Amino acid sequence: TFPFLDSTGAELSLGNLLTLVAITGHGKSLIKAYLTRRLITRGKNVLYIGFEETKEEFNARVGRGFLNLTEYQLNQLTPEEYRTGLREFFNKKNIKRGQLDFVQVSGMNVEDLTEFTRELETDKGYRYDAVMIDYSRYLTQKKKTKDTKDYAEQEYVFKKLKEFAMTPNDRRLVITSVQANRAAYLKNSSPKLENLAGSMGPAHNSDLVLGIFRKGVASQSNKQ
């Protein structure tokens, strides 16, 4: 999925859990859109579960990359022109196009993720090779007490995400993201494992943790 991982032994595959780490505004959603495009242009079926954006916003973000358009140029297209542009892109590239479904929800218990995904697959008539979750803090633990700590819940959520990815005879690539902690805002480089907000649950359960940093983008603390 990432060219720089080729032949390194760290290539992503079915059953893997990838976690992206960044501070606010430093590209978590951009990378997930990039990965979505990479996957469906390889014939993979992708389910994208969104919590913070609408389907229209998501389609625009993914479609811009295919059509190589600015946001302004994309906004000038009619819906039919947009669909025609995508068809022409895939026909021109002679690409086997995978299916892409975006579902917007307000939140979800992590225990319900498997059933939620399988119900969609039954309705659509195909299975998903990859599930994108944007992003992990909207996944919660169903059975918890008032004494359950945030870090313990995050550890539990990521354990369940890895189990979901590794389901026997139903393995998937699962991609999600977490927010970097406050210390990362003071740095001028990609977040490291010590910058994971909440707990080390993402690191313990993920096959790959990738820190993201956009050069030239000031952090929120630097803007104030």
C-alpha positions as a LaTeX table, in Angstrom:
\begin{tabular}{lrrr}
\hline
Residue & $x$ (\AA) & $y$ (\AA) & $z$ (\AA) \\
\hline
Thr1 & 0.00 & 0.00 & 0.00 \\
Phe2 & 2.93 & 2.32 & 0.74 \\
Pro3 & 5.65 & 2.15 & $-1.94$ \\
Phe4 & 8.38 & 2.80 & 0.65 \\
Leu5 & 7.40 & $-0.40$ & 2.48 \\
Asp6 & 7.95 & $-2.61$ & $-0.57$ \\
Ser7 & 10.50 & $-5.38$ & 0.04 \\
Thr8 & 11.04 & $-4.27$ & 3.63 \\
Gly9 & 9.12 & $-7.11$ & 5.26 \\
Ala10 & 6.65 & $-4.58$ & 6.67 \\
Glu11 & 4.23 & $-4.58$ & 3.73 \\
Leu12 & 0.60 & $-4.44$ & 4.83 \\
Ser13 & $-1.65$ & $-7.42$ & 4.18 \\
Leu14 & $-4.96$ & $-8.95$ & 5.20 \\
Gly15 & $-5.10$ & $-9.37$ & 8.97 \\
Asn16 & $-2.97$ & $-6.30$ & 9.65 \\
Leu17 & $-3.92$ & $-3.26$ & 11.73 \\
Leu18 & $-2.37$ & 0.06 & 10.68 \\
Thr19 & $-2.60$ & 3.06 & 13.00 \\
Leu20 & $-1.79$ & 6.60 & 11.85 \\
Val21 & $-0.65$ & 9.16 & 14.43 \\
Ala22 & $-0.63$ & 12.95 & 13.94 \\
Ile23 & $-1.57$ & 16.19 & 15.61 \\
Thr24 & $-4.68$ & 18.03 & 14.45 \\
Gly25 & $-4.57$ & 19.11 & 10.82 \\
His26 & $-1.46$ & 17.16 & 9.89 \\
Gly27 & $-2.84$ & 14.69 & 7.39 \\
Lys28 & $-4.51$ & 11.69 & 9.01 \\
Ser29 & $-7.56$ & 11.98 & 6.75 \\
Leu30 & $-5.42$ & 12.84 & 3.72 \\
Ile31 & $-3.38$ & 9.66 & 4.15 \\
Lys32 & $-6.51$ & 7.56 & 4.60 \\
Ala33 & $-7.90$ & 9.04 & 1.37 \\
Tyr34 & $-4.61$ & 8.23 & $-0.38$ \\
Leu35 & $-4.71$ & 4.65 & 0.93 \\
Thr36 & $-8.34$ & 4.32 & $-0.15$ \\
Arg37 & $-7.42$ & 5.29 & $-3.70$ \\
Arg38 & $-4.46$ & 2.92 & $-3.72$ \\
Leu39 & $-6.59$ & 0.01 & $-2.56$ \\
Ile40 & $-9.54$ & 0.40 & $-4.93$ \\
Thr41 & $-7.24$ & 0.89 & $-7.92$ \\
Arg42 & $-5.88$ & $-2.56$ & $-7.06$ \\
Gly43 & $-9.32$ & $-4.12$ & $-7.18$ \\
Lys44 & $-9.81$ & $-4.17$ & $-3.41$ \\
Asn45 & $-13.18$ & $-3.47$ & $-1.82$ \\
Val46 & $-13.05$ & $-0.79$ & 0.87 \\
Leu47 & $-15.48$ & 0.19 & 3.61 \\
Tyr48 & $-14.83$ & 3.67 & 4.98 \\
Ile49 & $-16.54$ & 4.39 & 8.31 \\
Gly50 & $-16.64$ & 8.14 & 8.87 \\
Phe51 & $-17.57$ & 9.95 & 12.05 \\
Glu52 & $-16.57$ & 13.57 & 11.37 \\
Glu53 & $-17.34$ & 14.22 & 7.69 \\
Thr54 & $-20.24$ & 13.81 & 5.30 \\
Lys55 & $-20.35$ & 11.48 & 2.31 \\
Glu56 & $-20.11$ & 14.50 & 0.01 \\
Glu57 & $-16.96$ & 15.75 & 1.74 \\
Phe58 & $-15.41$ & 12.31 & 1.59 \\
Asn59 & $-16.22$ & 11.79 & $-2.10$ \\
Ala60 & $-14.73$ & 15.17 & $-2.93$ \\
Arg61 & $-11.52$ & 14.39 & $-1.04$ \\
Val62 & $-11.06$ & 10.99 & $-2.67$ \\
Gly63 & $-12.22$ & 12.13 & $-6.11$ \\
Arg64 & $-9.85$ & 15.09 & $-6.25$ \\
Gly65 & $-6.92$ & 12.72 & $-6.10$ \\
Phe66 & $-8.20$ & 10.62 & $-8.99$ \\
Leu67 & $-9.04$ & 13.60 & $-11.21$ \\
Asn68 & $-6.03$ & 15.69 & $-10.18$ \\
Leu69 & $-8.19$ & 18.75 & $-9.56$ \\
Thr70 & $-8.06$ & 21.62 & $-7.10$ \\
Glu71 & $-10.96$ & 22.02 & $-4.69$ \\
Tyr72 & $-12.22$ & 24.95 & $-6.75$ \\
Gln73 & $-12.09$ & 22.97 & $-10.01$ \\
Leu74 & $-13.91$ & 20.06 & $-8.43$ \\
Asn75 & $-16.67$ & 22.35 & $-7.18$ \\
Gln76 & $-17.31$ & 23.52 & $-10.74$ \\
Leu77 & $-18.24$ & 20.02 & $-11.87$ \\
Thr78 & $-21.81$ & 18.79 & $-11.94$ \\
Pro79 & $-22.47$ & 15.38 & $-10.32$ \\
Glu80 & $-22.68$ & 13.80 & $-13.78$ \\
Glu81 & $-19.40$ & 15.39 & $-14.88$ \\
Tyr82 & $-17.79$ & 14.08 & $-11.69$ \\
Arg83 & $-19.02$ & 10.53 & $-12.32$ \\
Thr84 & $-17.99$ & 10.73 & $-15.98$ \\
Gly85 & $-14.52$ & 11.89 & $-14.98$ \\
Leu86 & $-14.07$ & 8.93 & $-12.65$ \\
Arg87 & $-15.27$ & 6.46 & $-15.31$ \\
Glu88 & $-12.85$ & 7.93 & $-17.83$ \\
Phe89 & $-10.00$ & 7.74 & $-15.31$ \\
Phe90 & $-10.50$ & 4.05 & $-14.66$ \\
Asn91 & $-11.12$ & 3.23 & $-18.34$ \\
Lys92 & $-8.01$ & 5.13 & $-19.43$ \\
Lys93 & $-5.83$ & 3.44 & $-16.84$ \\
Asn94 & $-7.41$ & 0.04 & $-17.61$ \\
Ile95 & $-7.79$ & $-0.48$ & $-13.88$ \\
Lys96 & $-9.86$ & $-3.15$ & $-12.21$ \\
Arg97 & $-11.84$ & $-0.94$ & $-9.88$ \\
Gly98 & $-12.69$ & $-2.16$ & $-6.41$ \\
Gln99 & $-15.88$ & $-1.19$ & $-4.62$ \\
Leu100 & $-15.89$ & 1.75 & $-2.22$ \\
Asp101 & $-18.62$ & 2.38 & 0.34 \\
Phe102 & $-18.73$ & 5.28 & 2.78 \\
Val103 & $-20.92$ & 5.07 & 5.86 \\
Gln104 & $-21.33$ & 7.95 & 8.28 \\
Val105 & $-22.19$ & 7.13 & 11.89 \\
Ser106 & $-22.09$ & 9.16 & 15.10 \\
Gly107 & $-20.33$ & 6.48 & 17.12 \\
Met108 & $-20.03$ & 2.73 & 17.54 \\
Asn109 & $-19.29$ & 0.10 & 20.13 \\
Val110 & $-16.22$ & $-1.77$ & 18.94 \\
Glu111 & $-17.94$ & $-5.08$ & 19.75 \\
Asp112 & $-20.55$ & $-4.29$ & 17.06 \\
Leu113 & $-18.01$ & $-3.71$ & 14.28 \\
Thr114 & $-18.03$ & $-7.27$ & 12.94 \\
Glu115 & $-21.81$ & $-7.53$ & 12.73 \\
Phe116 & $-22.05$ & $-4.02$ & 11.26 \\
Thr117 & $-19.57$ & $-4.91$ & 8.51 \\
Arg118 & $-21.11$ & $-8.27$ & 7.69 \\
Glu119 & $-24.60$ & $-6.80$ & 7.42 \\
Leu120 & $-23.30$ & $-4.29$ & 4.88 \\
Glu121 & $-21.56$ & $-7.07$ & 2.96 \\
Thr122 & $-24.79$ & $-9.07$ & 2.83 \\
Asp123 & $-26.66$ & $-6.02$ & 1.57 \\
Lys124 & $-24.02$ & $-5.12$ & $-1.04$ \\
Gly125 & $-23.25$ & $-8.65$ & $-2.21$ \\
Tyr126 & $-19.47$ & $-8.49$ & $-1.76$ \\
Arg127 & $-16.96$ & $-8.60$ & 1.09 \\
Tyr128 & $-14.57$ & $-5.85$ & 2.14 \\
Asp129 & $-10.84$ & $-6.38$ & 1.91 \\
Ala130 & $-10.13$ & $-3.25$ & 3.93 \\
Val131 & $-12.01$ & $-1.26$ & 6.57 \\
Met132 & $-11.03$ & 2.37 & 7.25 \\
Ile133 & $-12.11$ & 3.87 & 10.57 \\
Asp134 & $-11.89$ & 7.66 & 10.82 \\
Tyr135 & $-11.11$ & 7.73 & 13.61 \\
Ser136 & $-10.61$ & 5.44 & 16.63 \\
Arg137 & $-11.77$ & 7.73 & 19.45 \\
Tyr138 & $-15.37$ & 7.26 & 18.27 \\
Leu139 & $-15.14$ & 3.53 & 18.97 \\
Thr140 & $-16.14$ & 2.69 & 22.52 \\
Gln141 & $-16.26$ & $-0.28$ & 24.85 \\
Lys142 & $-19.80$ & $-1.56$ & 25.34 \\
Lys143 & $-19.41$ & $-3.12$ & 28.76 \\
Lys144 & $-17.57$ & $-0.78$ & 31.08 \\
Thr145 & $-18.05$ & 0.71 & 34.52 \\
Lys146 & $-17.77$ & 4.24 & 35.80 \\
Asp147 & $-14.28$ & 3.29 & 37.00 \\
Thr148 & $-13.05$ & 2.28 & 33.54 \\
Lys149 & $-10.16$ & 4.58 & 32.64 \\
Asp150 & $-9.79$ & 6.13 & 29.19 \\
Tyr151 & $-6.43$ & 4.45 & 28.62 \\
Ala152 & $-7.88$ & 1.05 & 29.53 \\
Glu153 & $-10.78$ & 1.55 & 27.13 \\
Gln154 & $-8.39$ & 2.54 & 24.33 \\
Glu155 & $-6.30$ & $-0.57$ & 24.97 \\
Tyr156 & $-9.46$ & $-2.68$ & 24.79 \\
Val157 & $-10.66$ & $-1.00$ & 21.58 \\
Phe158 & $-7.40$ & $-1.65$ & 19.79 \\
Lys159 & $-7.28$ & $-5.24$ & 21.00 \\
Lys160 & $-10.73$ & $-5.73$ & 19.47 \\
Leu161 & $-9.68$ & $-3.99$ & 16.23 \\
Lys162 & $-6.78$ & $-6.43$ & 15.87 \\
Glu163 & $-9.11$ & $-9.36$ & 16.55 \\
Phe164 & $-11.49$ & $-8.00$ & 13.91 \\
Ala165 & $-8.64$ & $-7.79$ & 11.39 \\
Met166 & $-7.51$ & $-11.34$ & 12.22 \\
Thr167 & $-10.94$ & $-13.05$ & 12.18 \\
Pro168 & $-10.35$ & $-16.64$ & 10.97 \\
Asn169 & $-11.42$ & $-17.13$ & 7.33 \\
Asp170 & $-12.42$ & $-13.45$ & 7.22 \\
Arg171 & $-9.18$ & $-11.50$ & 7.51 \\
Arg172 & $-9.11$ & $-7.82$ & 6.56 \\
Leu173 & $-6.75$ & $-4.88$ & 6.49 \\
Val174 & $-7.94$ & $-2.42$ & 9.15 \\
Ile175 & $-6.72$ & 1.19 & 9.11 \\
Thr176 & $-7.47$ & 3.80 & 11.74 \\
Ser177 & $-5.86$ & 6.79 & 13.42 \\
Val178 & $-5.21$ & 8.35 & 16.82 \\
Gln179 & $-4.44$ & 11.83 & 18.00 \\
Ala180 & $-0.91$ & 12.65 & 19.11 \\
Asn181 & $-0.49$ & 13.96 & 22.65 \\
Arg182 & 0.33 & 17.52 & 23.69 \\
Ala183 & 4.08 & 16.95 & 23.64 \\
Ala184 & 3.91 & 16.32 & 19.88 \\
Tyr185 & 2.66 & 19.88 & 19.31 \\
Leu186 & 6.00 & 21.21 & 20.49 \\
Lys187 & 7.97 & 19.15 & 17.99 \\
Asn188 & 8.76 & 19.93 & 14.39 \\
Ser189 & 8.81 & 16.33 & 13.21 \\
Ser190 & 6.67 & 13.22 & 12.94 \\
Pro191 & 5.17 & 11.94 & 16.21 \\
Lys192 & 6.89 & 8.97 & 17.84 \\
Leu193 & 5.45 & 6.15 & 19.95 \\
Glu194 & 5.85 & 8.25 & 23.10 \\
Asn195 & 3.49 & 10.79 & 21.51 \\
Leu196 & 0.51 & 8.42 & 21.42 \\
Ala197 & $-2.36$ & 10.05 & 23.28 \\
Gly198 & $-4.17$ & 7.99 & 25.90 \\
Ser199 & $-2.26$ & 4.72 & 26.14 \\
Met200 & 0.14 & 2.38 & 24.40 \\
Gly201 & $-2.78$ & 0.23 & 23.29 \\
Pro202 & $-2.43$ & 1.25 & 19.62 \\
Ala203 & 1.26 & 0.37 & 19.62 \\
His204 & 0.78 & $-2.96$ & 21.39 \\
Asn205 & $-1.93$ & $-4.16$ & 19.02 \\
Ser206 & $-1.01$ & $-2.59$ & 15.67 \\
Asp207 & 1.21 & $-4.20$ & 13.06 \\
Leu208 & 2.40 & $-0.76$ & 11.95 \\
Val209 & 2.18 & 2.64 & 13.64 \\
Leu210 & 2.94 & 5.49 & 11.24 \\
Gly211 & 3.63 & 9.03 & 12.44 \\
Ile212 & 2.54 & 11.80 & 10.07 \\
Phe213 & 3.88 & 15.34 & 9.89 \\
Arg214 & 3.05 & 17.95 & 7.23 \\
Lys215 & 5.89 & 20.36 & 6.60 \\
Gly216 & 4.87 & 23.98 & 6.52 \\
Val217 & 1.71 & 23.44 & 8.55 \\
Ala218 & 1.83 & 25.18 & 11.90 \\
Ser219 & 0.49 & 23.36 & 14.90 \\
Gln220 & $-2.50$ & 24.77 & 16.72 \\
Ser221 & $-0.32$ & 25.82 & 19.63 \\
Asn222 & 1.99 & 27.73 & 17.31 \\
Lys223 & $-0.96$ & 29.53 & 15.74 \\
Gln224 & $-2.13$ & 30.96 & 19.03 \\
\hline
\end{tabular}
